[in-house]
Short mmCIF file of C-alpha atoms and ligand atoms in Angstrom, two decimals:
data_model
loop_
_atom_site.label_atom_id
_atom_site.label_comp_id
_atom_site.label_asym_id
_atom_site.label_seq_id
_atom_site.Cartn_x
_atom_site.Cartn_y
_atom_site.Cartn_z
CA MET A 16 74.29 20.27 289.97
CA GLN A 17 75.04 23.64 288.57
CA THR A 18 78.55 25.95 288.75
CA LYS A 19 77.04 29.52 288.04
CA PHE A 20 80.18 31.71 286.57
CA TYR A 21 80.38 35.45 286.57
CA ILE A 22 82.11 37.54 283.82
CA LYS A 23 83.36 40.71 284.36
CA THR A 24 84.68 43.07 281.27
CA TYR A 25 87.75 45.77 282.06
CA GLY A 26 88.17 45.68 277.99
CA CYS A 27 87.78 47.87 274.62
CA GLN A 28 85.27 45.96 271.78
CA MET A 29 87.37 42.67 271.36
CA ASN A 30 87.54 42.20 274.91
CA GLU A 31 82.97 43.20 275.69
CA TYR A 32 83.40 40.27 272.29
CA ASP A 33 85.69 37.87 273.96
CA SER A 34 84.10 37.66 277.68
CA ASP A 35 80.76 36.66 274.57
CA LYS A 36 83.24 33.40 273.47
CA MET A 37 84.19 32.64 277.23
CA ALA A 38 80.25 32.42 278.23
CA ASP A 39 79.81 30.69 275.28
CA VAL A 40 82.53 28.31 275.47
CA MET A 41 81.79 27.66 278.78
CA CYS A 42 77.66 27.80 278.69
CA ALA A 43 78.89 24.96 275.85
CA CYS A 44 79.83 22.56 279.24
CA GLU A 45 77.06 20.15 281.61
CA GLY A 46 75.65 21.98 283.70
CA MET A 47 77.24 25.89 284.08
CA VAL A 48 75.22 28.79 284.52
CA GLN A 49 76.51 32.25 283.69
CA ILE A 50 75.47 34.51 286.73
CA ASP A 51 75.66 37.97 287.47
CA LYS A 52 76.85 38.01 290.77
CA PRO A 53 79.70 37.63 292.36
CA GLU A 54 79.12 37.04 295.29
CA GLU A 55 77.08 33.71 294.27
CA ALA A 56 79.00 32.53 291.63
CA ASP A 57 81.51 29.21 292.05
CA ILE A 58 83.43 29.91 289.02
CA ILE A 59 85.24 34.58 288.27
CA LEU A 60 86.24 35.27 285.14
CA PHE A 61 87.96 38.22 285.21
CA ASN A 62 88.53 39.21 281.77
CA THR A 63 90.74 42.51 281.86
CA CYS A 64 92.12 45.10 280.61
CA SER A 65 95.86 46.87 280.64
CA ILE A 66 95.39 50.03 277.48
CA ARG A 67 95.86 52.87 281.12
CA GLU A 68 97.52 52.08 284.44
CA LYS A 69 93.62 52.73 285.98
CA ALA A 70 92.16 49.67 284.08
CA GLU A 71 95.33 47.74 285.78
CA ASP A 72 95.01 49.22 288.93
CA LYS A 73 91.42 48.14 288.97
CA VAL A 74 92.09 43.98 288.41
CA PHE A 75 94.00 43.90 291.39
CA SER A 76 91.50 45.87 293.87
CA ASP A 77 88.62 43.90 292.10
CA LEU A 78 91.42 40.34 292.44
CA GLY A 79 91.27 41.75 296.27
CA ARG A 80 87.94 41.79 297.36
CA ALA A 81 87.50 37.94 295.50
CA ARG A 82 90.66 36.31 297.35
CA ALA A 83 87.58 37.34 300.59
CA LEU A 84 85.15 35.66 298.21
CA LYS A 85 87.53 32.40 298.26
CA GLN A 86 88.29 33.19 302.03
CA ALA A 87 84.37 32.25 302.62
CA ASN A 88 84.86 29.62 299.54
CA PRO A 89 87.44 27.71 299.27
CA ALA A 90 85.89 25.53 296.00
CA LEU A 91 85.71 28.95 293.96
CA LEU A 92 87.95 28.69 291.29
CA ILE A 93 89.16 31.75 290.67
CA GLY A 94 90.15 33.26 286.17
CA VAL A 95 92.05 35.52 285.23
CA GLY A 96 91.51 36.50 281.23
CA GLY A 97 92.32 39.37 278.82
CA CYS A 98 94.88 41.77 278.37
CA VAL A 99 96.47 42.32 281.74
CA ALA A 100 96.15 38.68 282.12
CA SER A 101 98.70 37.78 278.46
CA GLN A 102 101.53 40.66 280.01
CA GLU A 103 101.65 39.14 282.90
CA GLY A 104 101.49 35.04 282.72
CA ASP A 105 103.15 33.60 286.11
CA ALA A 106 104.04 37.05 287.49
CA ILE A 107 99.77 37.55 288.54
CA VAL A 108 100.10 33.40 290.18
CA LYS A 109 103.25 34.64 291.97
CA ARG A 110 101.80 38.15 292.94
CA ALA A 111 97.60 36.70 293.66
CA PRO A 112 98.37 32.94 294.64
CA TYR A 113 94.75 32.60 295.39
CA VAL A 114 94.10 32.76 291.42
CA ASP A 115 93.94 28.85 289.55
CA VAL A 116 93.35 30.23 285.66
CA VAL A 117 95.64 33.23 284.41
CA PHE A 118 94.47 32.79 280.18
CA GLY A 119 94.67 35.71 277.22
CA PRO A 120 92.77 36.62 274.61
CA GLN A 121 93.44 34.09 272.23
CA THR A 122 93.48 31.16 274.75
CA LEU A 123 90.19 31.95 276.06
CA HIS A 124 88.69 28.59 274.21
CA ARG A 125 90.87 26.57 275.78
CA LEU A 126 89.40 27.87 279.78
CA PRO A 127 87.21 24.24 280.18
CA GLN A 128 90.78 21.91 279.84
CA LEU A 129 92.26 25.15 281.96
CA ILE A 130 90.21 24.38 284.82
CA ALA A 131 90.24 20.90 284.38
CA ALA A 132 93.14 20.46 285.35
CA ARG A 133 94.14 23.18 288.01
CA ARG A 134 90.64 20.45 289.43
CA GLU A 135 92.75 17.63 289.15
CA SER A 136 96.77 19.12 289.50
CA GLY A 137 95.35 20.98 292.40
CA ARG A 138 97.53 23.82 291.49
CA PRO A 139 97.75 26.93 289.12
CA GLN A 140 97.13 26.86 284.98
CA VAL A 141 98.61 29.40 283.37
CA ASP A 142 98.18 29.50 278.96
CA ILE A 143 98.75 32.53 277.50
CA SER A 144 100.14 31.43 274.21
CA PHE A 145 99.27 33.22 270.85
CA PRO A 146 98.15 30.09 268.53
CA GLU A 147 97.41 32.03 265.61
CA ILE A 148 93.71 32.32 265.80
CA GLU A 149 92.70 29.18 266.98
CA LYS A 150 89.89 29.84 268.98
CA PHE A 151 87.76 31.10 266.55
CA ASP A 152 87.31 26.78 265.60
CA HIS A 153 86.53 26.61 268.41
CA VAL A 154 84.19 28.42 270.11
CA PRO A 155 80.24 27.13 269.36
CA ALA A 156 78.45 30.07 267.73
CA THR A 157 76.73 32.68 268.77
CA GLN A 158 72.63 32.38 269.92
CA THR A 159 71.30 35.48 270.51
CA SER A 160 68.22 37.41 270.73
CA HIS A 161 69.31 41.01 269.86
CA GLY A 162 69.86 42.62 267.08
CA THR A 163 72.95 44.38 266.67
CA ALA A 164 76.31 41.97 266.89
CA PHE A 165 79.99 41.81 266.99
CA VAL A 166 81.60 40.10 264.06
CA SER A 167 85.24 39.97 265.03
CA VAL A 168 87.46 40.18 261.59
CA MET A 169 90.51 40.71 262.81
CA GLU A 170 92.79 40.28 265.89
CA GLY A 171 96.15 42.38 267.18
CA CYS A 172 97.91 44.41 266.37
CA SER A 173 101.28 45.32 264.22
CA LYS A 174 101.32 48.75 264.42
CA TYR A 175 104.16 49.63 267.89
CA CYS A 176 102.72 52.30 268.21
CA THR A 177 104.87 53.74 271.18
CA TYR A 178 102.52 54.31 273.88
CA CYS A 179 100.82 51.00 273.35
CA VAL A 180 100.10 47.54 275.41
CA VAL A 181 97.80 46.36 271.97
CA PRO A 182 100.46 44.86 270.08
CA PHE A 183 102.85 42.66 272.81
CA THR A 184 99.06 41.34 274.78
CA ARG A 185 96.92 40.64 271.74
CA GLY A 186 99.82 39.24 269.49
CA GLU A 187 100.10 40.49 265.73
CA GLU A 188 97.53 40.73 263.18
CA MET A 189 95.66 38.09 261.60
CA SER A 190 92.57 38.04 259.54
CA ARG A 191 89.99 35.20 259.81
CA PRO A 192 89.65 33.47 256.47
CA PHE A 193 86.95 35.05 254.66
CA ALA A 194 84.31 32.27 254.82
CA ASP A 195 84.75 32.27 258.59
CA VAL A 196 82.84 35.12 258.76
CA MET A 197 80.02 34.58 256.38
CA ARG A 198 79.69 32.35 257.80
CA GLU A 199 78.76 33.87 261.50
CA VAL A 200 77.88 36.45 259.75
CA GLU A 201 74.66 34.29 258.31
CA ASN A 202 74.90 33.06 262.07
CA LEU A 203 73.98 35.64 263.18
CA THR A 204 71.10 37.07 260.79
CA ALA A 205 69.45 33.61 260.91
CA GLN A 206 68.71 34.39 264.55
CA GLY A 207 67.11 37.82 263.34
CA VAL A 208 70.10 40.23 263.85
CA GLY A 209 69.81 42.91 261.72
CA GLU A 210 72.64 45.55 262.32
CA ILE A 211 76.55 43.41 262.28
CA ASN A 212 79.24 45.56 263.33
CA LEU A 213 83.70 43.88 261.88
CA LEU A 214 85.10 44.02 264.88
CA GLY A 215 89.48 44.20 265.27
CA GLN A 216 92.09 46.75 267.28
CA ASN A 217 92.36 47.79 263.02
CA VAL A 218 89.73 46.40 261.47
CA ASN A 219 90.74 48.49 257.89
CA ALA A 220 93.88 46.00 257.95
CA TYR A 221 91.86 43.48 256.79
CA GLN A 222 93.44 40.15 254.84
CA GLY A 223 91.43 37.41 254.73
CA GLU A 224 91.76 34.17 252.63
CA THR A 225 89.10 32.15 250.27
CA ALA A 226 89.00 29.23 250.09
CA ASP A 227 90.64 29.61 246.51
CA GLY A 228 94.03 31.07 247.43
CA ASP A 229 92.77 35.15 247.01
CA THR A 230 94.00 37.39 249.94
CA VAL A 231 90.28 39.86 249.88
CA ASP A 232 90.27 43.45 252.07
CA LEU A 233 87.42 45.50 254.28
CA ALA A 234 85.46 46.68 251.29
CA PHE A 235 85.39 43.26 249.74
CA LEU A 236 83.97 41.51 253.17
CA LEU A 237 81.90 44.88 253.90
CA GLN A 238 80.22 44.63 250.36
CA SER A 239 79.96 40.52 250.55
CA VAL A 240 78.51 41.36 254.67
CA ALA A 241 75.90 44.42 252.93
CA ALA A 242 75.42 42.04 249.62
CA LEU A 243 73.30 40.07 252.35
CA PRO A 244 69.69 40.20 251.91
CA LYS A 245 68.76 39.99 255.71
CA VAL A 246 71.24 42.69 257.09
CA GLN A 247 70.07 46.33 256.66
CA ARG A 248 72.68 48.65 258.30
CA LEU A 249 76.97 47.83 259.24
CA ARG A 250 79.86 49.31 260.88
CA TYR A 251 82.73 48.27 261.28
CA THR A 252 84.89 49.19 264.29
CA THR A 253 88.72 50.13 265.52
CA SER A 254 89.57 52.09 261.88
CA HIS A 255 93.88 52.81 261.27
CA PRO A 256 93.49 56.37 259.59
CA ARG A 257 96.84 55.16 256.87
CA GLU A 258 94.86 52.39 255.85
CA MET A 259 91.73 53.95 254.66
CA THR A 260 92.18 52.69 251.84
CA GLN A 261 90.22 55.18 248.42
CA ARG A 262 88.29 51.53 247.73
CA LEU A 263 87.11 52.04 251.24
CA ILE A 264 86.39 55.90 251.27
CA ASP A 265 84.47 55.40 247.94
CA LEU A 266 82.37 52.17 249.42
CA HIS A 267 81.04 55.04 252.11
CA GLY A 268 79.62 56.93 249.47
CA SER A 269 77.80 53.42 247.52
CA GLU A 270 77.04 51.61 250.14
CA PRO A 271 73.43 52.18 251.87
CA LYS A 272 73.82 49.77 254.57
CA LEU A 273 77.16 51.30 255.38
CA ALA A 274 76.22 53.54 258.94
CA GLY A 275 76.52 57.68 258.43
CA HIS A 276 79.46 56.65 261.31
CA LEU A 277 83.30 56.43 261.71
CA HIS A 278 85.74 56.42 264.40
CA LEU A 279 89.27 57.17 263.32
CA PRO A 280 91.37 58.06 266.24
CA VAL A 281 93.84 60.41 265.45
CA GLN A 282 95.70 61.07 269.25
CA SER A 283 96.85 64.33 268.06
CA GLY A 284 97.06 67.28 266.16
CA SER A 285 100.39 67.95 266.38
CA ASP A 286 102.94 66.52 263.70
CA ARG A 287 105.69 66.49 265.94
CA ILE A 288 104.00 64.00 268.27
CA LEU A 289 102.29 61.46 266.32
CA ALA A 290 105.91 61.18 264.89
CA ALA A 291 106.85 59.99 268.35
CA MET A 292 103.74 58.42 268.92
CA LYS A 293 105.07 56.83 265.36
CA ARG A 294 100.87 56.99 264.03
CA GLY A 295 102.93 56.49 260.82
CA TYR A 296 100.08 60.12 259.52
CA THR A 297 100.69 63.87 259.70
CA ALA A 298 97.36 65.94 260.37
CA LEU A 299 97.24 67.02 257.18
CA GLU A 300 97.35 63.65 255.80
CA TYR A 301 94.57 62.57 258.52
CA LYS A 302 92.73 65.57 257.32
CA SER A 303 92.88 64.49 253.16
CA VAL A 304 91.24 61.68 254.62
CA VAL A 305 88.51 62.99 256.34
CA ARG A 306 88.13 66.13 253.48
CA LYS A 307 87.22 62.04 251.24
CA LEU A 308 85.29 60.44 253.63
CA ARG A 309 83.29 63.61 253.44
CA ALA A 310 83.11 64.36 249.18
CA ALA A 311 82.42 60.63 249.93
CA ARG A 312 79.10 61.07 252.67
CA PRO A 313 78.50 64.68 252.76
CA ASP A 314 76.94 64.17 256.32
CA ILE A 315 79.35 61.34 258.02
CA CYS A 316 79.33 62.04 261.46
CA ILE A 317 83.71 61.03 262.21
CA SER A 318 84.27 60.37 265.99
CA SER A 319 87.73 59.91 267.78
CA ASP A 320 90.29 58.84 270.29
CA PHE A 321 93.11 61.75 271.59
CA ILE A 322 95.74 61.00 273.92
CA VAL A 323 96.37 64.06 275.61
CA GLY A 324 100.17 65.29 277.59
CA PHE A 325 102.45 62.83 275.80
CA PRO A 326 105.92 62.85 276.71
CA GLY A 327 107.56 66.55 275.55
CA GLU A 328 103.49 67.82 274.52
CA THR A 329 104.13 71.22 274.01
CA GLU A 330 101.07 73.67 274.71
CA ALA A 331 102.01 74.52 271.39
CA ASP A 332 101.77 71.48 269.73
CA PHE A 333 97.86 70.87 271.98
CA GLU A 334 97.11 74.27 270.25
CA ALA A 335 97.53 72.13 267.08
CA THR A 336 95.68 69.74 268.43
CA MET A 337 92.95 72.05 269.16
CA LYS A 338 92.65 73.20 265.50
CA LEU A 339 93.08 69.97 263.45
CA ILE A 340 88.63 68.65 266.91
CA ASP A 341 87.58 72.56 265.21
CA GLU A 342 88.79 71.51 261.38
CA VAL A 343 87.98 68.28 261.45
CA GLY A 344 84.16 69.10 263.45
CA PHE A 345 84.68 65.28 265.30
CA ASP A 346 81.91 64.48 266.95
CA ALA A 347 81.72 62.01 270.14
CA SER A 348 85.53 61.21 270.91
CA PHE A 349 87.88 59.80 273.76
CA SER A 350 89.99 61.16 275.24
CA PHE A 351 92.13 60.19 277.64
CA ILE A 352 96.26 61.82 279.66
CA PHE A 353 98.82 59.51 278.34
CA SER A 354 99.85 56.60 280.59
CA PRO A 355 103.10 54.83 280.59
CA ARG A 356 103.08 51.62 280.23
CA PRO A 357 105.83 49.08 281.49
CA GLY A 358 107.97 47.82 278.21
CA THR A 359 106.52 50.75 275.20
CA PRO A 360 109.09 53.03 274.14
CA ALA A 361 106.76 56.02 275.08
CA ALA A 362 107.43 54.97 279.07
CA GLU A 363 110.86 55.24 278.41
CA MET A 364 110.70 59.02 277.03
CA ALA A 365 111.57 62.39 279.01
CA ASP A 366 108.42 64.21 280.71
CA ASP A 367 107.73 67.18 282.26
CA THR A 368 104.64 68.41 282.19
CA PRO A 369 103.24 68.95 285.36
CA TYR A 370 99.80 66.45 285.74
CA GLU A 371 97.52 68.77 286.16
CA THR A 372 98.34 70.66 282.91
CA LYS A 373 97.78 68.32 280.97
CA LEU A 374 94.28 67.67 282.98
CA ALA A 375 93.35 70.71 281.96
CA ARG A 376 94.38 70.20 278.53
CA LEU A 377 92.72 67.11 278.45
CA HIS A 378 89.75 69.63 280.03
CA ARG A 379 89.65 71.40 277.70
CA LEU A 380 89.82 69.05 275.48
CA GLN A 381 86.96 67.39 275.97
CA ALA A 382 84.97 70.94 276.75
CA ARG A 383 85.58 71.45 272.70
CA ILE A 384 84.48 67.43 271.49
CA ALA A 385 80.88 68.26 273.66
CA GLU A 386 80.17 70.87 272.46
CA LEU A 387 80.62 70.04 268.80
CA GLU A 388 79.23 66.57 269.74
CA LYS A 389 76.34 68.60 271.19
CA GLN A 390 75.85 70.36 267.44
CA VAL A 391 75.41 67.13 265.29
CA SER A 392 72.92 66.44 267.59
CA ASP A 393 70.53 69.74 267.95
CA ALA A 394 70.83 69.41 263.68
CA MET A 395 69.54 65.71 264.66
CA ALA A 396 66.26 68.00 265.70
CA ASP A 397 62.99 67.42 263.93
CA THR A 398 65.00 65.11 261.67
CA VAL A 399 63.24 61.55 261.11
CA GLN A 400 65.92 58.95 262.58
CA ARG A 401 65.81 54.79 260.93
CA VAL A 402 66.69 53.78 264.29
CA LEU A 403 67.31 49.29 265.96
CA VAL A 404 66.09 49.10 269.11
CA GLU A 405 67.97 48.26 271.67
CA ASN A 406 66.56 48.31 274.74
CA VAL A 407 62.94 48.19 276.88
CA SER A 408 63.82 50.14 279.68
CA LYS A 409 62.85 48.35 282.50
CA LYS A 410 60.33 50.20 285.02
CA ASN A 411 58.38 51.04 282.06
CA ALA A 412 57.51 48.89 279.16
CA SER A 413 56.11 50.60 276.68
CA GLU A 414 59.76 52.29 276.93
CA LEU A 415 62.39 51.83 273.45
CA ALA A 416 66.14 52.77 272.91
CA GLY A 417 67.84 52.61 269.54
CA ARG A 418 71.14 53.36 268.15
CA THR A 419 70.68 56.20 265.37
CA ALA A 420 73.32 55.54 262.70
CA ASN A 421 75.45 58.02 264.09
CA ASN A 422 75.22 56.24 267.74
CA ARG A 423 73.22 58.74 269.16
CA ILE A 424 70.61 56.33 272.12
CA VAL A 425 67.15 57.65 271.23
CA ASN A 426 64.13 57.05 274.12
CA PHE A 427 60.94 56.85 272.75
CA ALA A 428 57.45 55.40 273.89
CA GLY A 429 56.86 52.61 271.58
CA SER A 430 56.85 47.95 272.02
CA PRO A 431 58.72 45.77 273.57
CA GLY A 432 58.24 43.81 270.74
CA MET A 433 60.07 46.28 268.45
CA LEU A 434 63.62 45.39 271.21
CA GLY A 435 66.00 43.98 267.67
CA ARG A 436 64.10 45.82 264.43
CA PHE A 437 64.11 48.69 263.05
CA VAL A 438 61.97 52.09 263.58
CA ASP A 439 61.52 55.04 262.02
CA VAL A 440 61.42 58.12 265.22
CA ARG A 441 61.15 61.67 264.64
CA ILE A 442 63.60 63.48 267.14
CA HIS A 443 62.13 66.12 268.95
CA SER A 444 65.16 67.02 271.70
CA GLY A 445 68.02 65.62 273.72
CA THR A 446 71.01 66.14 275.32
CA MET A 447 73.76 65.66 273.52
CA HIS A 448 74.36 61.37 274.30
CA THR A 449 70.71 60.89 274.88
CA LEU A 450 68.28 62.31 272.26
CA ARG A 451 64.29 61.72 273.33
CA GLY A 452 61.76 60.86 269.76
CA GLU A 453 58.78 59.70 268.39
CA LEU A 454 57.71 56.28 266.82
CA VAL A 455 56.61 56.98 263.27
CA ILE A 456 57.07 53.42 261.49
CA GLN A 457 58.53 50.43 261.88
CA HIS A 458 60.27 48.26 259.68
CA GLU A 459 59.34 45.15 259.10
N1 SAH B 658 93.77 50.89 268.19
C1 SAH B 658 93.24 51.61 267.64
C2 SAH B 658 92.37 51.61 269.09
C3 SAH B 658 93.29 51.02 270.12
S1 SAH B 658 93.54 51.23 272.25
C4 SAH B 658 94.38 52.30 267.36
O1 SAH B 658 95.05 52.29 267.49
O2 SAH B 658 93.46 53.60 267.06
C5 SAH B 658 92.06 53.17 272.11
C6 SAH B 658 93.01 53.92 272.34
O3 SAH B 658 93.75 53.70 274.12
C7 SAH B 658 92.91 54.45 271.68
O4 SAH B 658 93.05 55.28 270.14
C8 SAH B 658 94.62 55.83 273.04
O5 SAH B 658 93.86 57.22 272.39
C9 SAH B 658 94.05 55.27 273.79
N2 SAH B 658 95.59 54.85 274.55
C10 SAH B 658 96.10 53.67 274.19
N3 SAH B 658 97.60 53.72 274.57
C11 SAH B 658 97.17 55.18 275.32
C12 SAH B 658 98.25 55.44 276.84
N4 SAH B 658 99.13 54.24 277.05
N5 SAH B 658 97.85 55.85 277.34
C13 SAH B 658 96.70 57.15 277.08
N6 SAH B 658 95.68 56.72 276.46
C14 SAH B 658 95.79 55.06 275.82
FE1 SF4 B 659 97.62 50.18 269.72
FE2 SF4 B 659 98.95 51.34 267.09
FE3 SF4 B 659 97.52 49.72 267.67
FE4 SF4 B 659 96.47 50.77 268.16
S1 SF4 B 659 97.67 50.90 265.89
S2 SF4 B 659 96.13 49.04 269.26
S3 SF4 B 659 97.16 52.46 269.22
S4 SF4 B 659 99.87 49.95 268.31
FE1 F3S B 660 92.16 46.66 276.83
FE2 F3S B 660 93.67 45.01 275.18
FE3 F3S B 660 91.32 46.36 274.54
S1 F3S B 660 94.81 46.27 276.60
S2 F3S B 660 91.50 47.32 275.82
S3 F3S B 660 91.23 45.00 276.08
S4 F3S B 660 92.84 45.28 273.57
#
């Protein structure tokens, strides 16, 4: 008999990575298969996110829908994992007694045992502890047919920005040993993966232990991964501006496998707001990091995250952010209206800016970023770009979609056999995110 499970992912790349690991752990159990229709599942797992209020609200409305499915099928098991689970723990079962298991980002490898314990005891099971990073020793090696893969190298965050839940939901920074990361990368490249994206909430805070007890940083790790002949392209995300060391910056100039794109969240251009956020840098210090990066790699594209309407943000503070955007010339970026999160210091700060004002600021910021994004895309017209083929169109098998080094999607005609391969594509035209191009060469 097969047991069908369904996973819904709500959050960031770390959350997506965890969903993949949950699927790996479940599939290693006899008879488990993953499906994409919750209505047909025997087990529904929600991998939740609590970064902003909206994300969290969505989880509870989806849980309501799962409850209706369970009324029709009492054998259905419902599991809640991820950051909401980590923060709320038992409170989830109190609020939604039909939930069967609650697990955190660091206990997802225990899912099969939690499910078995639920079945045996008849009682909901909650395990949201932070058992170091033991999960990596307990998840099976990933099987993949994709050309690109994420590899988590560190977990958690110790920065405690005043608005953010991550240090509470995922625990303090903890790096995986160097040899473990290398083993996972080699397992992936042996399966044909050509692009590796090293992942962490503050990936450049990586401090991994080696077999002889030394500690190595992200620059060393990137160099070691780049030295593997099968690795063709390399990325890392997300970086904290405070930890862009000169060694890491220099690598952007000396390591051609490193993609010409960096996501470097700034949040605000106002020093007053940056201090209230406890980001640990000024706008000038941020610009100095960008200047050094561009000195090492003149064509590097920098994308960012912004929070608009942080408590006490004045028109002048917001103008400072707009000025920084023009000075840096950011590429595609994410921006959000500040969302007060229970338990964080910023949630207690006086905030008298009307929501409409915040929304107007967000729209202005997004419009400016969109213009800059378009400039980058326009400048790519008539250039030849190295593209990793990520998808074959469902409608037409000769239509492919790939990603450029600077994170643009390019659509072009090719053959489905190119999936997961690097090809060179001449860019014709495009809108902001998606470009159109023509195949020039296929690489081995
Ligand atoms: N560790 C990364 C980002 C983690 S969260 C960093 O520090 O750069 C991803 C993004 O969500 C953040 O960069 C921030 O822009 C946004 N964010 C986090 N908490 C938020 C909140 N309370 N309200 C609105 N946006 C938030
Ligand atoms: Fe959150 Fe700040 Fe840590 Fe990023 S660095 S995860 S914003 S606390
Ligand atoms: Fe959300 Fe947790 Fe990621 S709160 S953004 S899923 S670290």
